[in-house]
Short mmCIF file of N, CA, C and O in Angstrom, two decimals:
data_model
loop_
_atom_site.label_atom_id
_atom_site.label_comp_id
_atom_site.label_asym_id
_atom_site.label_seq_id
_atom_site.Cartn_x
_atom_site.Cartn_y
_atom_site.Cartn_z
N TYR A 18 146.69 123.22 188.69
CA TYR A 18 146.24 124.58 188.97
C TYR A 18 144.99 125.02 188.26
O TYR A 18 145.14 124.62 187.08
N THR A 19 144.19 125.59 188.79
CA THR A 19 142.96 125.92 188.13
C THR A 19 142.78 127.49 188.46
O THR A 19 142.72 127.87 189.34
N PHE A 20 142.53 128.13 187.40
CA PHE A 20 142.14 129.69 187.52
C PHE A 20 140.79 129.88 186.93
O PHE A 20 140.51 129.31 185.84
N LEU A 21 139.78 130.60 187.72
CA LEU A 21 138.57 131.17 186.94
C LEU A 21 138.65 132.51 186.73
O LEU A 21 139.23 133.36 187.56
N HIS A 22 138.17 132.85 185.61
CA HIS A 22 138.32 134.24 185.20
C HIS A 22 136.84 134.62 184.74
O HIS A 22 136.25 133.88 183.88
N THR A 23 136.45 136.05 185.20
CA THR A 23 135.02 136.41 184.63
C THR A 23 135.11 137.45 183.68
O THR A 23 136.01 138.37 184.01
N LEU A 24 134.52 137.23 182.45
CA LEU A 24 134.78 137.87 181.36
C LEU A 24 133.41 138.65 180.93
O LEU A 24 132.63 137.92 180.79
N SER A 25 133.53 139.97 180.92
CA SER A 25 132.24 140.58 180.55
C SER A 25 132.45 141.34 179.10
O SER A 25 133.39 142.39 179.07
N LEU A 26 131.71 140.98 178.20
CA LEU A 26 131.91 141.62 176.81
C LEU A 26 130.76 142.31 176.55
O LEU A 26 129.42 141.98 176.33
N HIS A 27 130.94 143.63 176.18
CA HIS A 27 129.83 144.55 175.70
C HIS A 27 128.63 144.62 176.60
O HIS A 27 127.35 144.41 176.10
N ASP A 28 128.83 144.86 177.88
CA ASP A 28 127.32 144.92 178.57
C ASP A 28 126.70 143.57 178.76
O ASP A 28 125.72 143.52 179.00
N ALA A 29 127.23 142.47 178.32
CA ALA A 29 126.53 141.27 178.39
C ALA A 29 126.82 140.56 179.65
O ALA A 29 127.41 140.98 180.45
N LEU A 30 126.06 139.52 179.78
CA LEU A 30 126.14 138.76 180.97
C LEU A 30 127.42 138.21 181.14
O LEU A 30 128.24 137.84 180.22
N PRO A 31 128.08 138.07 182.51
CA PRO A 31 129.45 137.67 182.58
C PRO A 31 129.73 136.25 181.97
O PRO A 31 128.83 135.23 181.91
N ILE A 32 130.88 135.96 181.39
CA ILE A 32 131.20 134.72 180.90
C ILE A 32 132.47 134.23 181.70
O ILE A 32 133.26 134.75 182.17
N TYR A 33 132.24 133.09 182.26
CA TYR A 33 133.15 132.15 183.23
C TYR A 33 134.09 131.43 182.42
O TYR A 33 133.65 130.55 182.10
N VAL A 34 135.30 131.65 182.51
CA VAL A 34 136.36 130.96 181.86
C VAL A 34 137.36 130.17 182.70
O VAL A 34 137.86 130.97 183.80
N THR A 35 137.53 129.08 182.79
CA THR A 35 138.45 128.53 183.62
C THR A 35 139.58 127.84 182.91
O THR A 35 139.44 127.26 181.68
N PHE A 36 140.63 127.97 183.38
CA PHE A 36 142.15 127.55 182.84
C PHE A 36 142.66 126.33 183.84
O PHE A 36 142.73 126.66 185.03
N ARG A 37 143.18 125.17 183.28
CA ARG A 37 143.77 124.20 184.11
C ARG A 37 144.76 123.37 183.26
O ARG A 37 144.68 123.17 182.08
N ILE A 38 145.96 123.16 184.11
CA ILE A 38 146.88 122.21 183.39
C ILE A 38 146.86 121.05 184.02
O ILE A 38 146.93 120.93 185.36
N SER A 39 146.57 119.78 183.25
CA SER A 39 146.67 118.59 183.81
C SER A 39 147.22 117.58 182.70
O SER A 39 146.93 117.87 181.67
N ASP A 40 148.25 116.76 183.07
CA ASP A 40 148.84 115.83 182.26
C ASP A 40 149.21 116.37 180.86
O ASP A 40 149.23 115.87 180.04
N GLY A 41 149.98 117.53 180.92
CA GLY A 41 150.59 118.04 179.97
C GLY A 41 149.62 118.76 178.85
O GLY A 41 150.09 119.04 177.81
N LEU A 42 148.34 119.09 179.31
CA LEU A 42 147.39 119.65 178.59
C LEU A 42 146.81 120.77 179.33
O LEU A 42 146.58 120.81 180.41
N LEU A 43 146.87 122.19 178.45
CA LEU A 43 145.97 123.22 179.08
C LEU A 43 144.62 123.05 178.70
O LEU A 43 144.25 122.91 177.38
N GLN A 44 143.70 123.02 179.66
CA GLN A 44 142.43 122.74 179.24
C GLN A 44 141.60 124.22 179.64
O GLN A 44 141.95 124.88 180.66
N VAL A 45 140.88 124.82 178.73
CA VAL A 45 140.33 126.09 178.89
C VAL A 45 138.69 125.59 178.81
O VAL A 45 138.27 125.21 177.56
N PHE A 46 137.99 125.98 179.69
CA PHE A 46 136.64 125.92 179.66
C PHE A 46 135.82 127.23 179.51
O PHE A 46 136.07 128.17 180.24
N GLY A 47 134.92 127.06 178.86
CA GLY A 47 133.73 128.50 178.85
C GLY A 47 134.28 129.43 177.76
O GLY A 47 133.56 130.38 177.95
N LEU A 48 135.31 129.16 177.16
CA LEU A 48 135.71 130.18 176.15
C LEU A 48 134.62 130.50 175.03
O LEU A 48 134.00 129.67 174.44
N PRO A 49 134.23 131.96 174.73
CA PRO A 49 133.56 132.21 173.80
C PRO A 49 133.96 131.73 172.24
O PRO A 49 135.19 131.53 172.14
N HIS A 50 132.88 131.60 171.47
CA HIS A 50 133.30 131.17 170.12
C HIS A 50 134.13 132.29 169.38
O HIS A 50 133.92 133.24 169.58
N GLY A 51 135.24 131.47 168.66
CA GLY A 51 136.13 132.50 167.86
C GLY A 51 137.24 132.95 168.70
O GLY A 51 138.23 133.58 168.15
N GLU A 52 137.32 132.75 169.99
CA GLU A 52 138.37 133.20 170.84
C GLU A 52 139.57 132.38 170.69
O GLU A 52 139.43 131.26 170.55
N SER A 53 140.84 132.83 170.67
CA SER A 53 142.04 132.30 170.46
C SER A 53 142.70 132.14 171.81
O SER A 53 142.83 133.08 172.54
N VAL A 54 143.39 131.07 171.99
CA VAL A 54 144.26 130.99 173.19
C VAL A 54 145.85 130.70 172.84
O VAL A 54 145.99 129.70 171.91
N SER A 55 146.68 131.63 173.19
CA SER A 55 148.03 131.30 172.76
C SER A 55 148.91 131.04 174.11
O SER A 55 148.77 131.64 175.13
N VAL A 56 149.89 130.20 173.94
CA VAL A 56 150.83 130.00 174.92
C VAL A 56 152.18 130.31 174.66
O VAL A 56 152.60 129.81 173.62
N TYR A 57 152.79 131.01 175.61
CA TYR A 57 154.27 131.64 175.45
C TYR A 57 155.19 130.98 176.48
O TYR A 57 154.70 130.84 177.45
N ASP A 58 156.67 130.71 176.00
CA ASP A 58 157.50 130.45 177.10
C ASP A 58 157.96 131.81 177.56
O ASP A 58 157.67 132.75 177.15
N LEU A 59 158.92 131.70 178.54
CA LEU A 59 159.27 132.96 179.44
C LEU A 59 160.28 133.67 178.22
O LEU A 59 160.59 134.99 178.46
N ALA A 60 160.61 133.14 177.29
CA ALA A 60 161.56 133.80 176.18
C ALA A 60 160.58 134.69 175.16
O ALA A 60 161.00 135.30 174.26
N GLY A 61 159.29 134.41 175.37
CA GLY A 61 158.28 135.14 174.39
C GLY A 61 158.05 134.35 173.28
O GLY A 61 157.34 134.92 172.44
N ARG A 62 158.50 133.22 173.18
CA ARG A 62 158.29 132.18 171.96
C ARG A 62 156.87 131.54 172.07
O ARG A 62 156.48 131.04 173.12
N ARG A 63 155.97 131.67 171.16
CA ARG A 63 154.65 130.95 171.23
C ARG A 63 155.00 129.49 170.95
O ARG A 63 155.35 129.06 169.73
N VAL A 64 154.50 128.85 172.00
CA VAL A 64 154.72 127.22 171.72
C VAL A 64 153.62 126.63 171.49
O VAL A 64 153.41 125.31 171.29
N ALA A 65 152.29 127.23 171.69
CA ALA A 65 151.05 126.38 171.28
C ALA A 65 149.99 127.72 170.87
O ALA A 65 150.02 128.81 171.43
N MET A 66 148.92 127.28 170.25
CA MET A 66 147.82 127.99 169.80
C MET A 66 146.66 127.38 169.50
O MET A 66 146.90 126.25 168.66
N GLN A 67 145.55 127.78 169.77
CA GLN A 67 144.30 127.21 169.43
C GLN A 67 143.11 128.17 169.48
O GLN A 67 142.99 128.85 170.38
N LYS A 68 142.30 128.00 168.53
CA LYS A 68 140.92 128.74 168.25
C LYS A 68 139.85 128.02 168.84
O LYS A 68 139.67 126.84 168.20
N GLN A 69 138.85 128.53 169.59
CA GLN A 69 137.53 128.10 170.08
C GLN A 69 136.63 127.90 168.79
O GLN A 69 136.27 128.94 168.33
N ALA A 70 136.11 126.73 168.54
CA ALA A 70 135.33 126.34 167.64
C ALA A 70 133.66 126.60 167.92
O ALA A 70 132.83 126.63 167.16
N SER A 71 133.45 126.23 169.15
CA SER A 71 131.94 126.44 169.49
C SER A 71 131.82 127.24 170.68
O SER A 71 132.75 127.43 171.59
N GLU A 72 130.65 127.68 170.89
CA GLU A 72 130.52 128.78 172.11
C GLU A 72 130.44 128.02 173.51
O GLU A 72 129.64 126.91 173.72
N GLY A 73 131.35 128.34 174.33
CA GLY A 73 131.27 127.75 175.63
C GLY A 73 131.83 126.38 175.82
O GLY A 73 131.72 125.71 176.97
N GLY A 74 132.55 125.91 174.84
CA GLY A 74 133.07 124.49 174.81
C GLY A 74 134.32 124.48 175.51
O GLY A 74 134.82 125.38 176.16
N THR A 75 135.07 123.37 175.32
CA THR A 75 136.38 123.22 175.97
C THR A 75 137.49 123.10 175.01
O THR A 75 137.15 122.27 173.86
N LEU A 76 138.53 123.79 175.24
CA LEU A 76 139.96 123.55 174.43
C LEU A 76 140.71 122.74 175.30
O LEU A 76 141.06 122.86 176.46
N SER A 77 141.35 121.66 174.47
CA SER A 77 142.70 121.01 175.09
C SER A 77 143.70 121.28 174.41
O SER A 77 143.77 120.69 173.15
N ILE A 78 144.71 121.79 174.84
CA ILE A 78 145.80 122.21 174.04
C ILE A 78 147.04 121.53 174.63
O ILE A 78 147.51 121.67 175.65
N PRO A 79 147.84 120.78 173.73
CA PRO A 79 148.99 119.85 174.26
C PRO A 79 150.09 120.81 174.47
O PRO A 79 150.31 121.72 173.60
N LEU A 80 150.77 120.89 175.48
CA LEU A 80 151.86 121.77 175.85
C LEU A 80 152.89 121.08 175.58
O LEU A 80 153.46 120.05 176.30
N PRO A 81 153.90 121.67 174.78
CA PRO A 81 155.36 120.86 174.33
C PRO A 81 156.27 121.01 175.03
O PRO A 81 157.28 120.44 175.16
N VAL A 82 156.21 122.03 176.05
CA VAL A 82 157.43 122.34 177.01
C VAL A 82 156.73 122.36 178.26
O VAL A 82 155.49 122.62 178.72
N SER A 83 157.86 122.06 179.30
CA SER A 83 157.32 122.27 180.82
C SER A 83 157.99 123.65 181.28
O SER A 83 158.66 124.57 180.66
N GLY A 84 157.58 123.81 182.39
CA GLY A 84 157.90 125.00 183.23
C GLY A 84 156.97 126.24 183.08
O GLY A 84 155.74 125.89 183.15
N VAL A 85 157.48 127.40 183.28
CA VAL A 85 156.32 128.53 183.57
C VAL A 85 156.05 128.96 182.00
O VAL A 85 157.03 129.19 181.38
N LEU A 86 154.79 129.11 181.98
CA LEU A 86 154.30 129.59 180.55
C LEU A 86 153.21 130.58 180.86
O LEU A 86 152.64 130.78 181.90
N VAL A 87 153.20 131.33 179.74
CA VAL A 87 152.15 132.67 179.75
C VAL A 87 150.96 132.19 178.81
O VAL A 87 151.32 131.80 177.73
N VAL A 88 149.78 132.21 179.59
CA VAL A 88 148.66 131.86 178.47
C VAL A 88 147.78 133.12 178.28
O VAL A 88 147.67 133.96 179.37
N ARG A 89 147.42 133.49 177.02
CA ARG A 89 146.80 134.62 176.71
C ARG A 89 145.61 134.29 175.94
O ARG A 89 145.66 133.64 174.97
N THR A 90 144.63 134.98 176.00
CA THR A 90 143.61 135.04 174.85
C THR A 90 143.49 136.27 174.15
O THR A 90 144.08 137.39 174.63
N THR A 91 142.64 136.41 173.15
CA THR A 91 142.58 137.40 172.32
C THR A 91 141.66 138.53 172.88
O THR A 91 141.89 139.88 172.43
N THR A 92 141.12 138.36 173.94
CA THR A 92 140.11 139.43 174.62
C THR A 92 140.94 139.91 175.72
O THR A 92 140.55 140.87 176.52
N GLY A 93 142.34 139.32 176.19
CA GLY A 93 143.02 140.07 177.13
C GLY A 93 143.51 139.33 178.38
O GLY A 93 143.89 139.79 179.24
N ILE A 94 142.77 138.10 178.51
CA ILE A 94 143.00 137.26 179.62
C ILE A 94 144.23 136.97 179.63
O ILE A 94 144.82 136.37 178.55
N SER A 95 145.14 136.84 180.67
CA SER A 95 146.46 136.69 180.72
C SER A 95 146.90 135.98 182.27
O SER A 95 146.62 136.54 183.19
N TYR A 96 147.50 134.80 182.25
CA TYR A 96 147.90 134.07 183.40
C TYR A 96 149.27 133.61 183.15
O TYR A 96 149.59 133.08 181.90
N ARG A 97 150.05 133.51 184.29
CA ARG A 97 151.40 132.86 184.16
C ARG A 97 150.82 131.43 184.76
O ARG A 97 150.47 131.38 186.01
N MET A 98 151.41 130.24 184.29
CA MET A 98 150.83 129.01 184.71
C MET A 98 152.17 128.19 184.72
O MET A 98 153.15 128.34 183.92
N VAL A 99 152.19 127.04 185.41
CA VAL A 99 153.41 126.05 185.49
C VAL A 99 152.74 124.73 184.77
O VAL A 99 151.86 124.17 185.59
N ASN A 100 153.50 124.20 183.93
CA ASN A 100 153.50 122.90 183.48
C ASN A 100 154.60 122.11 184.04
O ASN A 100 155.74 122.23 183.47
N PRO A 101 154.29 121.30 184.86
CA PRO A 101 155.21 120.60 185.64
C PRO A 101 156.02 119.47 184.60
O PRO A 101 155.61 119.24 183.91
#
């Protein structure tokens, strides 16, 4: 599954952030520097978290559990995704 989200911060140009799960990894492309991504199971437990170290780079977050997960960023992007 791949999700594309357009994020606009402080009247700046839009930022295009893409989320994808592949081979047990959550890949996040285009996230702004300093943004954090947290992954929660359906019981609300945080199962993974990582902070973006470079502007517009890629995060690859190992997912320790399968099933439906909630992915959230510090700026409020939130998706339900499935890790098969």
